[in-house]
C-alpha positions as a Python dict, from the first residue, in 0.01 Angstrom:
ca = {
    (1, 'M'): (0, 0, 0),
    (2, 'K'): (-1, -50, -364),
    (3, 'S'): (213, -405, -280),
    (4, 'R'): (-64, -475, -103),
    (5, 'L'): (-341, -384, -351),
    (6, 'R'): (-116, -564, -657),
    (7, 'E'): (-103, -896, -401),
    (8, 'W'): (-447, -869, -334),
    (9, 'W'): (-570, -837, -709),
    (10, 'S'): (-305, -1101, -808),
    (11, 'A'): (-515, -1348, -603),
    (12, 'I'): (-817, -1257, -701),
    (13, 'R'): (-750, -1308, -1063),
    (14, 'Y'): (-586, -1635, -931),
    (15, 'L'): (-890, -1782, -757),
    (16, 'V'): (-1085, -1649, -1029),
    (17, 'V'): (-941, -1877, -1307),
    (18, 'G'): (-930, -2128, -1025),
    (19, 'A'): (-1309, -2137, -1021),
    (20, 'G'): (-1272, -2222, -1421),
    (21, 'T'): (-1040, -2486, -1380),
    (22, 'S'): (-1218, -2630, -1082),
    (23, 'L'): (-1501, -2681, -1339),
    (24, 'L'): (-1257, -2873, -1555),
    (25, 'S'): (-1180, -3096, -1287),
    (26, 'I'): (-1549, -3140, -1237),
    (27, 'L'): (-1556, -3271, -1592),
    (28, 'A'): (-1291, -3450, -1603),
    (29, 'L'): (-1353, -3673, -1263),
    (30, 'A'): (-1746, -3741, -1385),
    (31, 'G'): (-1537, -3866, -1766),
    (32, 'L'): (-1342, -4086, -1560),
    (33, 'F'): (-1605, -4209, -1324),
    (34, 'A'): (-1853, -4320, -1621),
    (35, 'V'): (-1550, -4456, -1821),
    (36, 'L'): (-1497, -4679, -1473),
    (37, 'L'): (-1862, -4766, -1453),
    (38, 'L'): (-1813, -4876, -1803),
    (39, 'C'): (-1496, -5120, -1719),
    (40, 'P'): (-1729, -5408, -1557),
    (41, 'F'): (-1862, -5438, -1907),
    (42, 'G'): (-1508, -5483, -2104),
    (43, 'V'): (-1628, -5149, -2263),
    (44, 'G'): (-1447, -4870, -2054),
    (45, 'I'): (-1101, -5056, -2044),
    (46, 'P'): (-957, -4968, -2322),
    (47, 'S'): (-1059, -4591, -2281),
    (48, 'L'): (-938, -4593, -1952),
    (49, 'A'): (-584, -4556, -1995),
    (50, 'P'): (-679, -4236, -2256),
    (51, 'A'): (-895, -4077, -2040),
    (52, 'I'): (-661, -4084, -1774),
    (53, 'K'): (-427, -3897, -2019),
    (54, 'L'): (-709, -3659, -2123),
    (55, 'S'): (-761, -3564, -1750),
    (56, 'R'): (-379, -3448, -1741),
    (57, 'W'): (-466, -3152, -1927),
    (58, 'P'): (-674, -2939, -1660),
    (59, 'V'): (-439, -3068, -1425),
    (60, 'G'): (-139, -2959, -1649),
    (61, 'V'): (-273, -2596, -1671),
    (62, 'D'): (-305, -2593, -1274),
    (63, 'R'): (54, -2722, -1230),
    (64, 'R'): (150, -2439, -1480),
    (65, 'R'): (-59, -2170, -1295),
    (66, 'A'): (58, -2292, -936),
    (67, 'A'): (437, -2280, -1110),
    (68, 'R'): (388, -1907, -1219),
    (69, 'R'): (222, -1809, -855),
    (70, 'L'): (510, -1925, -632),
    (71, 'G'): (795, -1832, -860),
    (72, 'E'): (941, -2238, -852),
    (73, 'A'): (934, -2455, -1164),
    (74, 'I'): (709, -2766, -1089),
    (75, 'P'): (822, -3034, -1348),
    (76, 'E'): (587, -3313, -1451),
    (77, 'P'): (586, -3626, -1230),
    (78, 'Y'): (446, -3887, -1537),
    (79, 'R'): (648, -4202, -1633),
    (80, 'D'): (654, -4367, -1974),
    (81, 'G'): (459, -4706, -1972),
    (82, 'S'): (50, -4713, -1857),
    (83, 'P'): (-97, -4408, -1701),
    (84, 'V'): (-291, -4653, -1491),
    (85, 'K'): (15, -4783, -1342),
    (86, 'D'): (195, -4429, -1288),
    (87, 'P'): (202, -4297, -913),
    (88, 'A'): (138, -3957, -1081),
    (89, 'T'): (-185, -4071, -1139),
    (90, 'R'): (-320, -4081, -800),
    (91, 'R'): (-202, -3779, -678),
    (92, 'D'): (-348, -3610, -1008),
    (93, 'L'): (-699, -3786, -910),
    (94, 'A'): (-680, -3657, -513),
    (95, 'W'): (-585, -3260, -696),
    (96, 'L'): (-898, -3331, -915),
    (97, 'A'): (-1119, -3372, -634),
    (98, 'I'): (-977, -3115, -376),
    (99, 'H'): (-988, -2865, -658),
    (100, 'A'): (-1333, -2968, -768),
    (101, 'A'): (-1449, -2933, -422),
    (102, 'T'): (-1301, -2609, -340),
    (103, 'G'): (-1210, -2414, -652),
    (104, 'M'): (-1568, -2319, -731),
    (105, 'L'): (-1620, -2181, -389),
    (106, 'L'): (-1305, -1958, -370),
    (107, 'G'): (-1344, -1816, -679),
    (108, 'S'): (-1710, -1739, -598),
    (109, 'M'): (-1575, -1542, -312),
    (110, 'A'): (-1319, -1398, -503),
    (111, 'V'): (-1582, -1176, -713),
    (112, 'G'): (-1826, -1216, -458),
    (113, 'L'): (-1672, -1051, -159),
    (114, 'P'): (-1521, -737, -310),
    (115, 'L'): (-1837, -688, -474),
    (116, 'G'): (-2025, -721, -165),
    (117, 'V'): (-1771, -456, 42),
    (118, 'V'): (-1854, -233, -254),
    (119, 'Q'): (-2235, -288, -155),
    (120, 'Q'): (-2248, -263, 205),
    (121, 'V'): (-2072, 104, 155),
    (122, 'V'): (-2305, 204, -134),
    (123, 'T'): (-2608, 110, 101),
    (124, 'L'): (-2472, 313, 399),
    (125, 'L'): (-2395, 645, 203),
    (126, 'A'): (-2727, 597, 24),
    (127, 'W'): (-2983, 493, 269),
    (128, 'P'): (-3044, 812, 428),
    (129, 'V'): (-3106, 972, 121),
    (130, 'A'): (-3338, 713, -84),
    (131, 'G'): (-3533, 645, 296),
    (132, 'G'): (-3410, 271, 269),
    (133, 'I'): (-3272, 10, 54),
    (134, 'E'): (-3288, -352, 52),
    (135, 'G'): (-2949, -511, 150),
    (136, 'S'): (-2710, -800, -2),
    (137, 'L'): (-2878, -997, 282),
    (138, 'G'): (-3232, -969, 214),
    (139, 'F'): (-3305, -713, 425),
    (140, 'V'): (-3431, -356, 446),
    (141, 'V'): (-3195, -79, 564),
    (142, 'D'): (-3421, 203, 676),
    (143, 'T'): (-3268, 268, 1013),
    (144, 'W'): (-2946, 334, 1188),
    (145, 'P'): (-2995, -17, 1398),
    (146, 'M'): (-3015, -170, 1043),
    (147, 'A'): (-2732, 32, 897),
    (148, 'G'): (-2512, -74, 1185),
    (149, 'L'): (-2564, -400, 1092),
    (150, 'T'): (-2497, -329, 771),
    (151, 'L'): (-2154, -198, 906),
    (152, 'L'): (-2051, -524, 1051),
    (153, 'V'): (-2169, -720, 764),
    (154, 'G'): (-1937, -494, 548),
    (155, 'A'): (-1666, -548, 790),
    (156, 'G'): (-1672, -881, 824),
    (157, 'M'): (-1665, -922, 398),
    (158, 'A'): (-1366, -718, 409),
    (159, 'G'): (-1187, -873, 658),
    (160, 'L'): (-1279, -1207, 437),
    (161, 'T'): (-1179, -1038, 169),
    (162, 'L'): (-772, -932, 302),
    (163, 'L'): (-790, -1328, 357),
    (164, 'L'): (-758, -1402, -49),
    (165, 'P'): (-427, -1396, -48),
    (166, 'R'): (-367, -1674, 193),
    (167, 'A'): (-632, -1819, -7),
    (168, 'A'): (-451, -1837, -291),
    (169, 'R'): (-142, -1942, -141),
    (170, 'W'): (-306, -2239, -12),
    (171, 'Q'): (-394, -2349, -394),
    (172, 'A'): (-125, -2287, -536),
    (173, 'R'): (110, -2474, -256),
    (174, 'T'): (-167, -2758, -282),
    (175, 'A'): (-128, -2759, -615),
    (176, 'R'): (284, -2803, -566),
    (177, 'K'): (262, -3070, -310),
    (178, 'L'): (35, -3291, -513),
    (179, 'L'): (86, -3218, -852),
    (180, 'R'): (539, -3247, -859),
    (181, 'P'): (677, -3606, -822),
    (182, 'A'): (695, -3760, -507),
    (183, 'P'): (1003, -3772, -289),
    (184, 'G'): (1048, -4117, -367),
    (185, 'V'): (955, -4144, -717),
    (186, 'V'): (1234, -3845, -782),
    (187, 'L'): (1509, -4076, -589),
    (188, 'A'): (1401, -4430, -780),
    (189, 'D'): (1410, -4208, -1131),
    (190, 'R'): (1766, -4053, -988),
    (191, 'V'): (1890, -4365, -910),
    (192, 'A'): (1769, -4528, -1232),
    (193, 'E'): (1925, -4242, -1410),
    (194, 'L'): (2226, -4283, -1241),
    (195, 'T'): (2264, -4660, -1312),
    (196, 'A'): (2188, -4638, -1682),
    (197, 'T'): (2448, -4293, -1705),
    (198, 'R'): (2717, -4576, -1526),
    (199, 'A'): (2656, -4875, -1751),
    (200, 'A'): (2682, -4624, -2108),
    (201, 'A'): (2995, -4451, -1925),
    (202, 'L'): (3147, -4808, -1871),
    (203, 'E'): (3046, -4896, -2203),
    (204, 'A'): (3209, -4600, -2348),
    (205, 'H'): (3520, -4668, -2126),
    (206, 'G'): (3552, -5053, -2239),
    (207, 'A'): (3497, -4924, -2591),
    (208, 'E'): (3796, -4656, -2570),
    (209, 'L'): (4025, -4941, -2427),
    (210, 'R'): (3964, -5135, -2693),
    (211, 'R'): (4005, -4867, -2952),
    (212, 'I'): (4371, -4804, -2784),
    (213, 'E'): (4466, -5202, -2764),
    (214, 'R'): (4368, -5189, -3147),
    (215, 'D'): (4561, -4889, -3227),
    (216, 'L'): (4902, -5043, -3018),
    (217, 'H'): (4814, -5409, -3140),
    (218, 'D'): (4819, -5346, -3519),
    (219, 'G'): (5004, -5004, -3594),
    (220, 'T'): (5254, -4937, -3294),
    (221, 'Q'): (5318, -5307, -3180),
    (222, 'A'): (5358, -5419, -3570),
    (223, 'R'): (5628, -5182, -3657),
    (224, 'I'): (5836, -5254, -3366),
    (225, 'A'): (5808, -5561, -3443),
    (226, 'A'): (5906, -5486, -3778),
    (227, 'V'): (6206, -5310, -3626),
    (228, 'V'): (6317, -5601, -3422),
    (229, 'L'): (6348, -5808, -3735),
    (230, 'Q'): (6496, -5592, -3963),
    (231, 'L'): (6788, -5550, -3667),
    (232, 'G'): (6814, -5916, -3627),
    (233, 'I'): (6888, -5968, -4002),
    (234, 'A'): (7101, -5714, -3978),
    (235, 'G'): (7277, -5813, -3692),
    (236, 'Q'): (7303, -6158, -3901),
    (237, 'L'): (7438, -6020, -4223),
    (238, 'Y'): (7693, -5731, -4063),
    (239, 'D'): (8028, -5964, -4153),
    (240, 'R'): (7878, -6064, -4490),
    (241, 'D'): (7717, -5811, -4674),
    (242, 'P'): (7759, -5413, -4523),
    (243, 'A'): (7545, -5241, -4784),
    (244, 'T'): (7229, -5461, -4716),
    (245, 'V'): (7276, -5392, -4338),
    (246, 'R'): (7303, -5032, -4410),
    (247, 'D'): (6958, -5059, -4573),
    (248, 'L'): (6805, -5258, -4327),
    (249, 'L'): (6937, -4995, -4105),
    (250, 'V'): (6790, -4714, -4300),
    (251, 'K'): (6465, -4893, -4277),
    (252, 'A'): (6443, -4984, -3949),
    (253, 'Q'): (6533, -4608, -3845),
    (254, 'D'): (6208, -4536, -4107),
    (255, 'T'): (6000, -4761, -3911),
    (256, 'A'): (6088, -4657, -3555),
    (257, 'T'): (6037, -4303, -3635),
    (258, 'D'): (5658, -4391, -3783),
    (259, 'A'): (5578, -4636, -3448),
    (260, 'L'): (5685, -4318, -3263),
    (261, 'A'): (5461, -4119, -3442),
    (262, 'E'): (5139, -4343, -3411),
    (263, 'L'): (5242, -4410, -3018),
    (264, 'R'): (5202, -4053, -2984),
    (265, 'T'): (4882, -4013, -3187),
    (266, 'V'): (4723, -4298, -2931),
    (267, 'V'): (4915, -4072, -2644),
    (268, 'R'): (4749, -3763, -2760),
    (269, 'S'): (4385, -4003, -2790),
    (270, 'I'): (4429, -4089, -2434),
    (271, 'Y'): (4483, -3692, -2301),
    (272, 'P'): (4591, -3442, -2523),
    (273, 'P'): (4932, -3276, -2409),
    (274, 'L'): (4796, -2928, -2543),
    (275, 'L'): (4548, -2955, -2206),
    (276, 'S'): (4856, -2989, -1950),
    (277, 'E'): (5084, -2693, -2201),
    (278, 'R'): (4779, -2471, -2271),
    (279, 'G'): (4475, -2547, -2045),
    (280, 'L'): (4136, -2614, -2219),
    (281, 'A'): (4070, -2241, -2360),
    (282, 'G'): (4460, -2278, -2552),
    (283, 'A'): (4363, -2638, -2659),
    (284, 'T'): (3991, -2515, -2799),
    (285, 'R'): (4219, -2252, -3011),
    (286, 'A'): (4436, -2491, -3107),
    (287, 'L'): (4182, -2663, -3244),
    (288, 'A'): (4015, -2361, -3412),
    (289, 'E'): (4311, -2286, -3596),
    (290, 'H'): (4342, -2630, -3755),
    (291, 'C'): (3978, -2632, -3883),
    (292, 'P'): (3890, -2560, -4216),
    (293, 'V'): (3581, -2423, -4131),
    (294, 'P'): (3707, -2029, -3998),
    (295, 'T'): (3603, -2113, -3605),
    (296, 'A'): (3597, -1804, -3336),
    (297, 'V'): (3697, -1896, -2941),
    (298, 'H'): (3494, -1661, -2685),
    (299, 'V'): (3612, -1749, -2344),
    (300, 'E'): (3401, -1600, -2072),
    (301, 'Y'): (3566, -1796, -1806),
    (302, 'E'): (3865, -1911, -1803),
    (303, 'T'): (4037, -2115, -1537),
    (304, 'H'): (4201, -2469, -1457),
    (305, 'R'): (3892, -2751, -1396),
    (306, 'P'): (3966, -3105, -1332),
    (307, 'A'): (4143, -3313, -1558),
    (308, 'A'): (3884, -3533, -1643),
    (309, 'V'): (3633, -3257, -1707),
    (310, 'E'): (3864, -3084, -1940),
    (311, 'A'): (3928, -3355, -2122),
    (312, 'A'): (3577, -3440, -2194),
    (313, 'A'): (3527, -3093, -2312),
    (314, 'Y'): (3825, -3117, -2540),
    (315, 'F'): (3666, -3420, -2696),
    (316, 'V'): (3363, -3262, -2762),
    (317, 'V'): (3520, -2981, -2936),
    (318, 'A'): (3717, -3190, -3133),
    (319, 'E'): (3400, -3399, -3223),
    (320, 'M'): (3208, -3153, -3334),
    (321, 'L'): (3424, -2967, -3543),
    (322, 'A'): (3482, -3273, -3742),
    (323, 'N'): (3096, -3294, -3766),
    (324, 'V'): (3040, -2949, -3872),
    (325, 'T'): (3368, -3002, -4131),
    (326, 'K'): (3217, -3336, -4280),
    (327, 'H'): (2832, -3289, -4268),
    (328, 'A'): (2729, -2897, -4171),
    (329, 'D'): (2818, -2735, -4507),
    (330, 'A'): (2919, -2395, -4237),
    (331, 'S'): (3104, -2111, -4336),
    (332, 'T'): (3154, -1999, -3976),
    (333, 'V'): (3179, -2156, -3624),
    (334, 'D'): (3132, -1990, -3315),
    (335, 'I'): (3291, -2191, -3001),
    (336, 'N'): (3177, -2011, -2635),
    (337, 'L'): (3369, -2133, -2325),
    (338, 'G'): (3190, -1998, -1976),
    (339, 'G'): (3050, -2153, -1708),
    (340, 'T'): (3146, -2094, -1312),
    (341, 'A'): (3386, -2290, -1083),
    (342, 'S'): (3132, -2577, -1045),
    (343, 'L'): (2993, -2588, -1367),
    (344, 'L'): (3168, -2564, -1735),
    (345, 'S'): (2938, -2473, -2002),
    (346, 'L'): (3017, -2502, -2362),
    (347, 'E'): (2829, -2391, -2690),
    (348, 'I'): (2930, -2487, -3039),
    (349, 'R'): (2721, -2257, -3290),
    (350, 'D'): (2755, -2312, -3657),
    (351, 'D'): (2543, -2171, -3971),
    (352, 'G'): (2531, -2499, -4154),
    (353, 'R'): (2242, -2709, -4322),
    (354, 'G'): (2088, -2808, -3992),
    (355, 'G'): (1911, -3091, -3914),
    (356, 'A'): (2150, -3305, -3702),
    (357, 'D'): (2022, -3607, -3537),
    (358, 'E'): (2144, -3791, -3272),
    (359, 'R'): (1972, -4086, -3402),
    (360, 'R'): (2170, -4082, -3706),
    (361, 'G'): (2491, -4091, -3548),
    (362, 'S'): (2756, -3806, -3642),
    (363, 'G'): (2900, -3853, -3305),
    (364, 'L'): (2649, -3690, -3119),
    (365, 'S'): (2521, -3986, -2900),
    (366, 'G'): (2870, -4082, -2803),
    (367, 'I'): (2927, -3686, -2713),
    (368, 'R'): (2625, -3699, -2503),
    (369, 'R'): (2728, -4053, -2337),
    (370, 'R'): (3049, -3831, -2263),
    (371, 'A'): (2878, -3554, -2092),
    (372, 'E'): (2613, -3793, -1886),
    (373, 'A'): (2958, -4002, -1772),
    (374, 'F'): (3027, -3653, -1579),
    (375, 'D'): (2645, -3596, -1445),
    (376, 'G'): (2638, -3329, -1730),
    (377, 'T'): (2340, -3236, -1960),
    (378, 'L'): (2355, -3201, -2370),
    (379, 'T'): (2135, -2985, -2551),
    (380, 'L'): (2116, -3004, -2912),
    (381, 'T'): (1891, -2722, -3139),
    (382, 'S'): (1915, -2799, -3541),
    (383, 'P'): (1643, -2706, -3710),
    (384, 'P'): (1631, -2790, -4076),
    (385, 'G'): (1819, -2483, -4250),
    (386, 'G'): (2009, -2392, -3931),
    (387, 'P'): (2181, -2270, -3771),
    (388, 'T'): (2302, -2565, -3489),
    (389, 'V'): (2361, -2492, -3170),
    (390, 'L'): (2476, -2761, -2915),
    (391, 'R'): (2509, -2648, -2545),
    (392, 'V'): (2720, -2895, -2281),
    (393, 'E'): (2722, -2823, -1893),
    (394, 'L'): (2965, -3015, -1689),
    (395, 'P'): (2960, -3026, -1344),
    (396, 'C'): (3302, -2956, -1192),
    (397, 'G'): (3284, -3133, -847),
    (398, 'S'): (3359, -2805, -655),
}
């Protein structure tokens, strides 16, 4: 019973507020109509786009109201560019027209019906004492037949009052249907997003291959070529100058050792061996141990993920710790690894100066591209003065 009363009271409040937004819808439609009338004269054309954007304010209010009523988020469907060509504008206009026509009526019913029921009850109880009372419909209740008619009217109003929660649900569902992105638009936006993500991933992959090729060519390959040259000279001088050959062999050994170290560095940059040996949690702790800034690692969900996902998370941590060391002027860093079997979540928080901005580089744009390549998300919060919080979520494909 209490839940029914709460639902009924919530529906009344929703519809009464809807009457107010219905009035705003009427004003928005009137404003847009006035601008359209001025368009043939050239005056309204520059004002059309701003008028459409202004009309989105009451639409946004109804979108948020419907989301709260239905308990689900309703994302904004608008695209960048001209609002005149935006497909969502037509859906907004349809909602404004429907809400302008029905919102005031439903809001008036939400107020009038309960008050009418109360008035009928008071009339039924008071007319025998007063000898006659004028009812809400204009007739005088001074006889039992008229009292019976009043009872029927009150029962009808009570029945309509019980339908107010359904009216509120209809209004909210209609708002959701019209004010959320259309299915085709959502699919088109998703395809465009995946296309851009794939292009960024391919670009990042190409840049990574070029970096590996450059490191191998300029470092390891050059040192191995030097070893071959030194060994060749040593072979020619073997019988004539043993002392020089000994020195050349020592240099060749040192050069080969350096080449091996550079080759190991390149291999680590492709896929760190620590990930295979210790897993993501262990590899992250190893990065934290080598960071000049005191770093704490908290693991909420520790299990093996796909190798590519763990590698991406590892390089995100490495890049962020490098940024903190170079730019943040922080005293502590906290790393949280969590998520589920199907989602890896990574949060890095430092107490530095803040003000981190992807547009200024610092590797943040590369981290975003790396996350988006896995259809993941990146959220950065870094107000001036700190703290800086980077949260990355990577789907694991399971």
